[in-house]
Tab-separated table of N, CA, C and O in Angstrom:
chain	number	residue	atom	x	y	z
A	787	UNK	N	76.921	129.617	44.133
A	787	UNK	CA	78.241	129.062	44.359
A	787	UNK	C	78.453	127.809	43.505
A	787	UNK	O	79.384	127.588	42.729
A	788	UNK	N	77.321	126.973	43.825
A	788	UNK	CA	77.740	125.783	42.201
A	788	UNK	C	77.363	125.785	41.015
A	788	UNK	O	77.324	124.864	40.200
A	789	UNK	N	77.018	127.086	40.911
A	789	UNK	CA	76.643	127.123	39.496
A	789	UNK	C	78.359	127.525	38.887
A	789	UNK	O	79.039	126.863	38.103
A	790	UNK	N	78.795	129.174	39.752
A	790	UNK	CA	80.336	129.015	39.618
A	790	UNK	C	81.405	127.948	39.398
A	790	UNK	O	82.048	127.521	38.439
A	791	UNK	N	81.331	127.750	40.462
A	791	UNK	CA	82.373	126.139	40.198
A	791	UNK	C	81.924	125.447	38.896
A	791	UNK	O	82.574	125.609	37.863
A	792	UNK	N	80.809	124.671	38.935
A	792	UNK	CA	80.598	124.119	37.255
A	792	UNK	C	80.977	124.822	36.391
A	792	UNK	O	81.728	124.125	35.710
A	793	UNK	N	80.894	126.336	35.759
A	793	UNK	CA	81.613	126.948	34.847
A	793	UNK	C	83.275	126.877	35.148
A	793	UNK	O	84.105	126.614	34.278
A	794	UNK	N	83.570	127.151	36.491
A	794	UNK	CA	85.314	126.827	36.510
A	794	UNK	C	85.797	125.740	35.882
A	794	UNK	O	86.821	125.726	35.198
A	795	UNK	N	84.969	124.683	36.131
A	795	UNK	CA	85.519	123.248	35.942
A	795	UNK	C	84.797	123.264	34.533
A	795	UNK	O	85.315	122.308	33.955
A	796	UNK	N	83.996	123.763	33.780
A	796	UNK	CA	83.641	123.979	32.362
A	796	UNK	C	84.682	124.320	31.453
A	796	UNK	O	85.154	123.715	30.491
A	797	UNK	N	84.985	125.636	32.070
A	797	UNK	CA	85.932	126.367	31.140
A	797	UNK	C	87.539	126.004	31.403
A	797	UNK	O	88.367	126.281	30.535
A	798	UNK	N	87.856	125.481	32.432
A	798	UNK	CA	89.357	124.464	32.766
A	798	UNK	C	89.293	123.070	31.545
A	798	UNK	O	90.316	122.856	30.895
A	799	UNK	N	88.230	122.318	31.346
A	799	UNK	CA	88.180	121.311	30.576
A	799	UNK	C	88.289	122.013	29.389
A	799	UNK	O	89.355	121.763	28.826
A	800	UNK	N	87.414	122.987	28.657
A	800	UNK	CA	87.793	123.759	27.193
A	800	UNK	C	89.046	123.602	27.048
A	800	UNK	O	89.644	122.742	26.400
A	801	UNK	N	89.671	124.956	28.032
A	801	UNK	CA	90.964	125.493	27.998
A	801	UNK	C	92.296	123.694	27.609
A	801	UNK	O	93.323	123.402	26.996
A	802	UNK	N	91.509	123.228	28.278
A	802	UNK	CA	92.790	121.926	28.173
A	802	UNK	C	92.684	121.077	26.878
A	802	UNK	O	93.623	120.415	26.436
A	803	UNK	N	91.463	121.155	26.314
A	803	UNK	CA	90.913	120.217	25.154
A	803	UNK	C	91.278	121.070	24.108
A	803	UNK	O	91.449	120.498	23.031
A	804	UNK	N	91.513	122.763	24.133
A	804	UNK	CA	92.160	123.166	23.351
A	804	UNK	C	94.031	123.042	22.671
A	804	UNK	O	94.732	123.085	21.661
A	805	UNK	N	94.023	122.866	24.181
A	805	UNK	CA	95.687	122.402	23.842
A	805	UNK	C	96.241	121.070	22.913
A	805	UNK	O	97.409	120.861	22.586
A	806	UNK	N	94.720	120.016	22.507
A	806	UNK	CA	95.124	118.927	22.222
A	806	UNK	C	95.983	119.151	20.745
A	806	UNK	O	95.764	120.253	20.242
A	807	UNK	N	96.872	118.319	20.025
A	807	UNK	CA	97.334	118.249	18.328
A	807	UNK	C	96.641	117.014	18.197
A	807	UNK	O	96.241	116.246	19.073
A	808	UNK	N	96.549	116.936	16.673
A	808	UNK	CA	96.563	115.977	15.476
A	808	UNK	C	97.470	114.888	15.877
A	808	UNK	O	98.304	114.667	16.755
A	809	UNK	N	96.941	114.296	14.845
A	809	UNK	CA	98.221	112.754	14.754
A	809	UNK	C	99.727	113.435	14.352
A	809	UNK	O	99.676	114.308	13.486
A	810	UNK	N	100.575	113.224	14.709
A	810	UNK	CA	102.043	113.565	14.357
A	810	UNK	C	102.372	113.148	13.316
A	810	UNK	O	102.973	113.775	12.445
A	811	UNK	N	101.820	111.429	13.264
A	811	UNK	CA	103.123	110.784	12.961
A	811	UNK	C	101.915	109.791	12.196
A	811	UNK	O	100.739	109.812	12.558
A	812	UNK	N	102.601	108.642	10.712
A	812	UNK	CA	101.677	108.151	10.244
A	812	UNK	C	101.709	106.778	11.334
A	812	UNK	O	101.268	105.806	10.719
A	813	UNK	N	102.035	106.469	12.532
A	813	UNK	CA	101.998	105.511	13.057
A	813	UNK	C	101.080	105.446	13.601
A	813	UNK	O	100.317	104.484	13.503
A	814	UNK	N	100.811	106.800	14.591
A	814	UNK	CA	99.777	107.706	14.956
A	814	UNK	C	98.476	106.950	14.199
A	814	UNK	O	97.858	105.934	14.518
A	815	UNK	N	98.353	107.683	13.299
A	815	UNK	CA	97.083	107.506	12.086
A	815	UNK	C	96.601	106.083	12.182
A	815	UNK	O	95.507	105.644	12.535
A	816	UNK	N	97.713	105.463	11.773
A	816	UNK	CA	97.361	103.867	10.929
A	816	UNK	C	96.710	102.944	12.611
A	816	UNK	O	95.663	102.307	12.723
A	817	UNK	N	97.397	103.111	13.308
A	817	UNK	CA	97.043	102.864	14.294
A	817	UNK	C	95.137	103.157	15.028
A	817	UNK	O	94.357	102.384	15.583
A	818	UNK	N	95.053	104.401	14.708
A	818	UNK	CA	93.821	105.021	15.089
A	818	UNK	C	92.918	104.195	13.965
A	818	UNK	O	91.947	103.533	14.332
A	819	UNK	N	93.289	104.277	12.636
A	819	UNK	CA	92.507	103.627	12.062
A	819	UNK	C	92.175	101.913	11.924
A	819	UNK	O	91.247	101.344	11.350
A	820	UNK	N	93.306	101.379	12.680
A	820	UNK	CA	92.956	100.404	12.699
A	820	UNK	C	92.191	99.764	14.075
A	820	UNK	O	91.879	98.573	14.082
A	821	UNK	N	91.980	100.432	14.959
A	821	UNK	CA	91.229	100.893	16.320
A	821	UNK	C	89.586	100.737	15.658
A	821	UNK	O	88.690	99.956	15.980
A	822	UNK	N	89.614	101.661	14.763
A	822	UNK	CA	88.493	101.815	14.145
A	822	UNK	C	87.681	100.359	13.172
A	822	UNK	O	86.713	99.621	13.359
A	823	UNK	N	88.390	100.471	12.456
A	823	UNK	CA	88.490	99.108	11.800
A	823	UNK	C	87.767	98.087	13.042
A	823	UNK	O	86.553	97.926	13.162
A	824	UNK	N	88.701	97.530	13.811
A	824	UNK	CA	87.983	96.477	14.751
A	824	UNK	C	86.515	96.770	15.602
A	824	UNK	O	85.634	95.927	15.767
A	825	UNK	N	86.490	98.082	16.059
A	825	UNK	CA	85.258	98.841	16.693
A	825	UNK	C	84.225	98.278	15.596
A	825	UNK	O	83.376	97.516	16.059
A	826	UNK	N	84.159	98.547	14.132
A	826	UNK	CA	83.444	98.561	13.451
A	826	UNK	C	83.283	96.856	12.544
A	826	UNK	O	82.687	96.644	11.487
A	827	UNK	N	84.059	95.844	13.433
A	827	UNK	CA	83.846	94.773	12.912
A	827	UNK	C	82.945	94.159	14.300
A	827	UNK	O	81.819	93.671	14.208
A	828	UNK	N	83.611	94.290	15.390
A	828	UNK	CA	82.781	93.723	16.397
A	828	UNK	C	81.118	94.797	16.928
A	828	UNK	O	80.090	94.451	17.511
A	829	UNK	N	81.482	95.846	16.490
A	829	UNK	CA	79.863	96.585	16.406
A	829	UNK	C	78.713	95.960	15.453
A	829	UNK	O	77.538	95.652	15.652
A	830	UNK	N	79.591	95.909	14.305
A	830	UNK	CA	78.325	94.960	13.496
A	830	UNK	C	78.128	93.691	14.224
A	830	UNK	O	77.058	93.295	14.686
A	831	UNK	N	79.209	93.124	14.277
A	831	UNK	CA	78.970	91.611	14.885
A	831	UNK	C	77.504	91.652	16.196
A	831	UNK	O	76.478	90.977	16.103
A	832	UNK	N	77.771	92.443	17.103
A	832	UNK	CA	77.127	93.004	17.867
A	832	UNK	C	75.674	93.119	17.626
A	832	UNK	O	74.828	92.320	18.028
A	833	UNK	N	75.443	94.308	16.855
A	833	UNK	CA	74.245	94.120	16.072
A	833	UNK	C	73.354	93.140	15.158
A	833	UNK	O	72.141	92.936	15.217
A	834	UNK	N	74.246	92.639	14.362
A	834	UNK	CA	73.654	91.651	13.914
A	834	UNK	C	73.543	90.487	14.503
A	834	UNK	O	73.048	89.585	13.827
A	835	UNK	N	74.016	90.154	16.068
A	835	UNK	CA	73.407	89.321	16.597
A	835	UNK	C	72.283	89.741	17.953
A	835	UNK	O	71.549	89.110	18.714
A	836	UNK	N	72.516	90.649	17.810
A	836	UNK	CA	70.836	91.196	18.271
A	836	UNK	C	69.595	90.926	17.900
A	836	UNK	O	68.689	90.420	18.562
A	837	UNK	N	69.612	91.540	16.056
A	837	UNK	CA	68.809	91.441	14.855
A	837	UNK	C	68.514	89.711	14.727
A	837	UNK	O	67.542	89.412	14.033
A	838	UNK	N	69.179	88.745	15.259
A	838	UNK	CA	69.269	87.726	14.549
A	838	UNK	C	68.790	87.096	15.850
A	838	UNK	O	68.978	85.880	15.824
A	839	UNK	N	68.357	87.429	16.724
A	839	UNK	CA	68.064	86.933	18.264
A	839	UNK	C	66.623	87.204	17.952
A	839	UNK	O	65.912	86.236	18.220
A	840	UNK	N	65.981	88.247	17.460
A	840	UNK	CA	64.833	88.213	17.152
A	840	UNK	C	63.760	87.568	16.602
A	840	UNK	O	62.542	87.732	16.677
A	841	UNK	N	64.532	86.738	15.988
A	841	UNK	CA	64.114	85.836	14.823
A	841	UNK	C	63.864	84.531	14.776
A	841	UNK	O	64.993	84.056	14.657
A	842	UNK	N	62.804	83.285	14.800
A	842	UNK	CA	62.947	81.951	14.968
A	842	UNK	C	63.078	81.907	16.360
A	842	UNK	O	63.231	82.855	17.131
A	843	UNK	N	63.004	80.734	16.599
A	843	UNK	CA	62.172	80.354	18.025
A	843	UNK	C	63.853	78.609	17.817
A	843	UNK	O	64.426	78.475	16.736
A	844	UNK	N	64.192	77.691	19.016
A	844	UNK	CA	65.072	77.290	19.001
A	844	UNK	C	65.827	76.737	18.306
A	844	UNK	O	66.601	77.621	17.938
A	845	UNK	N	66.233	75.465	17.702
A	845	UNK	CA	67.426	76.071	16.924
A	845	UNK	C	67.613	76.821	15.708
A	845	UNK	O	68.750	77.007	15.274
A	846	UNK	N	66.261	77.411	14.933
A	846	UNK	CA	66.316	78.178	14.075
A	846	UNK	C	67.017	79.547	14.555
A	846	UNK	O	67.911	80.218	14.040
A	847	UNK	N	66.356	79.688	15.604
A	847	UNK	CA	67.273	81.197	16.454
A	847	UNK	C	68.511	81.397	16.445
A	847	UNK	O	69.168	82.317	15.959
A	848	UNK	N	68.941	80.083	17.259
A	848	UNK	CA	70.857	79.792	17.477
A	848	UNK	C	71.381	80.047	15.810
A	848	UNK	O	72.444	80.667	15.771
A	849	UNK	N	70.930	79.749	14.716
A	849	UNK	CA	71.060	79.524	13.622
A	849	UNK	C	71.066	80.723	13.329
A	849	UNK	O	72.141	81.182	12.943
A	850	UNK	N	69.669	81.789	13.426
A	850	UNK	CA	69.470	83.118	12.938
A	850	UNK	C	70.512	83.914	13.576
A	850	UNK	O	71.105	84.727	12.867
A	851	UNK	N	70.878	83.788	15.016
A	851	UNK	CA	72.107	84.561	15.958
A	851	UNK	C	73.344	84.228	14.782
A	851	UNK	O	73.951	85.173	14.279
A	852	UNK	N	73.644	82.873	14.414
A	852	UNK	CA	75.186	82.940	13.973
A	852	UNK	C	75.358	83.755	12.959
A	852	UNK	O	76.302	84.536	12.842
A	853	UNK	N	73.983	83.530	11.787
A	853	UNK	CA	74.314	84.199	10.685
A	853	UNK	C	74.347	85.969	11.142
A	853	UNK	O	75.072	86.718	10.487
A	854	UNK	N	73.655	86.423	12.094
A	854	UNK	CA	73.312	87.755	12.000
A	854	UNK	C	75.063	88.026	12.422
A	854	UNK	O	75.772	88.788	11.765
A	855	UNK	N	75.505	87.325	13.505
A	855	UNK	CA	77.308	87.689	13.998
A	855	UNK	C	77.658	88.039	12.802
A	855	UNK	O	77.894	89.205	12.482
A	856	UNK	N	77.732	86.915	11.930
A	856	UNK	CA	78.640	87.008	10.942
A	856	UNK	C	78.417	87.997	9.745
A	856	UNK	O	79.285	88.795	9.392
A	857	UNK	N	77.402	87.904	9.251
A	857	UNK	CA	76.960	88.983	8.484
A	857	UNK	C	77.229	90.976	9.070
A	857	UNK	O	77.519	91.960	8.389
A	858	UNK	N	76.986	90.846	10.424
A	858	UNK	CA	77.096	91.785	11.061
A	858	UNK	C	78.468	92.733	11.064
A	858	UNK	O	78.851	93.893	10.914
A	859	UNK	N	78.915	91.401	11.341
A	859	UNK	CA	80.529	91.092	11.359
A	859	UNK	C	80.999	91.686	9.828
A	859	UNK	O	81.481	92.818	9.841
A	860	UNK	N	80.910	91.116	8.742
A	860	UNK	CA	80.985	91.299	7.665
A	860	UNK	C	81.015	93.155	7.319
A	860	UNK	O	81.885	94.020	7.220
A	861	UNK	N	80.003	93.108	7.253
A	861	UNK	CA	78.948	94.121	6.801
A	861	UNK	C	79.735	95.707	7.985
A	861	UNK	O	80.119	96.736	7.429
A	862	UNK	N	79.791	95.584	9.123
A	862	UNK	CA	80.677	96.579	9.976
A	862	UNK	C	81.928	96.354	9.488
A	862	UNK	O	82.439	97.342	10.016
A	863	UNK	N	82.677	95.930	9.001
A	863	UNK	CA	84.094	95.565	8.610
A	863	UNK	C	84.344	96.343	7.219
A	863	UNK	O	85.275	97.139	7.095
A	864	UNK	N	83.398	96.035	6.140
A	864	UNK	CA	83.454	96.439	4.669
A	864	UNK	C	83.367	98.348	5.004
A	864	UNK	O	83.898	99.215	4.309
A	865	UNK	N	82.482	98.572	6.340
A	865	UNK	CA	82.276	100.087	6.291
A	865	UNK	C	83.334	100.885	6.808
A	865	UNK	O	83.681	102.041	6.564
A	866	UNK	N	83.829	99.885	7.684
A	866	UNK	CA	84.517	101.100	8.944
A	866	UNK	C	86.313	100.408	7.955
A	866	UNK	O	87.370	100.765	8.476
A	867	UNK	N	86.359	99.861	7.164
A	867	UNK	CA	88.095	99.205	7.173
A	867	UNK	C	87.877	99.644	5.520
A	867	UNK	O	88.008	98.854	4.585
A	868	UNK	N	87.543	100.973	5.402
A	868	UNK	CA	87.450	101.185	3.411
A	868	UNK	C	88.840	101.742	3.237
A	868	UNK	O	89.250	102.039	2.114
């Protein structure tokens, strides 16, 4: 019986994810991409202050954290905003 149901509710989610369209419209688009764009400036940021937490012991650390933000920052921005 729940193995049934999980396929109902399997094949109801397909069926609906098939109905989805594309972007319409270039507002649509520019929009999505600029969604992206920021995801991929604060992801680096993210990361590279992870990477930069690792590093140096006190205020060399605080120091290694800013540059890794920013570089991070940088560096996710140049990829995801081409």
């Amino acid at each position: 019986m729940r193995i049934r149901r999980t396929n109902i509710i399997l094949a109801g989610c397909l069926a609906v994810s098939a109905c989805q369209s594309g972007p319409t419209s270039q507002a649509v688009s520019d929009r999505n991409s600029e969604f992206g764009c920021i995801a991929g400036t604060v992801g680096g940021a993210i990361v590279g202050g992870l990477i930069g937490s690792t590093i140096g012991a006190g205020t060399g650390q605080v120091l290694a954290v800013g540059a890794g933000i920013g570089g991070g920052g940088y560096v996710g921005n140049r990829l995801a905003c081409r």
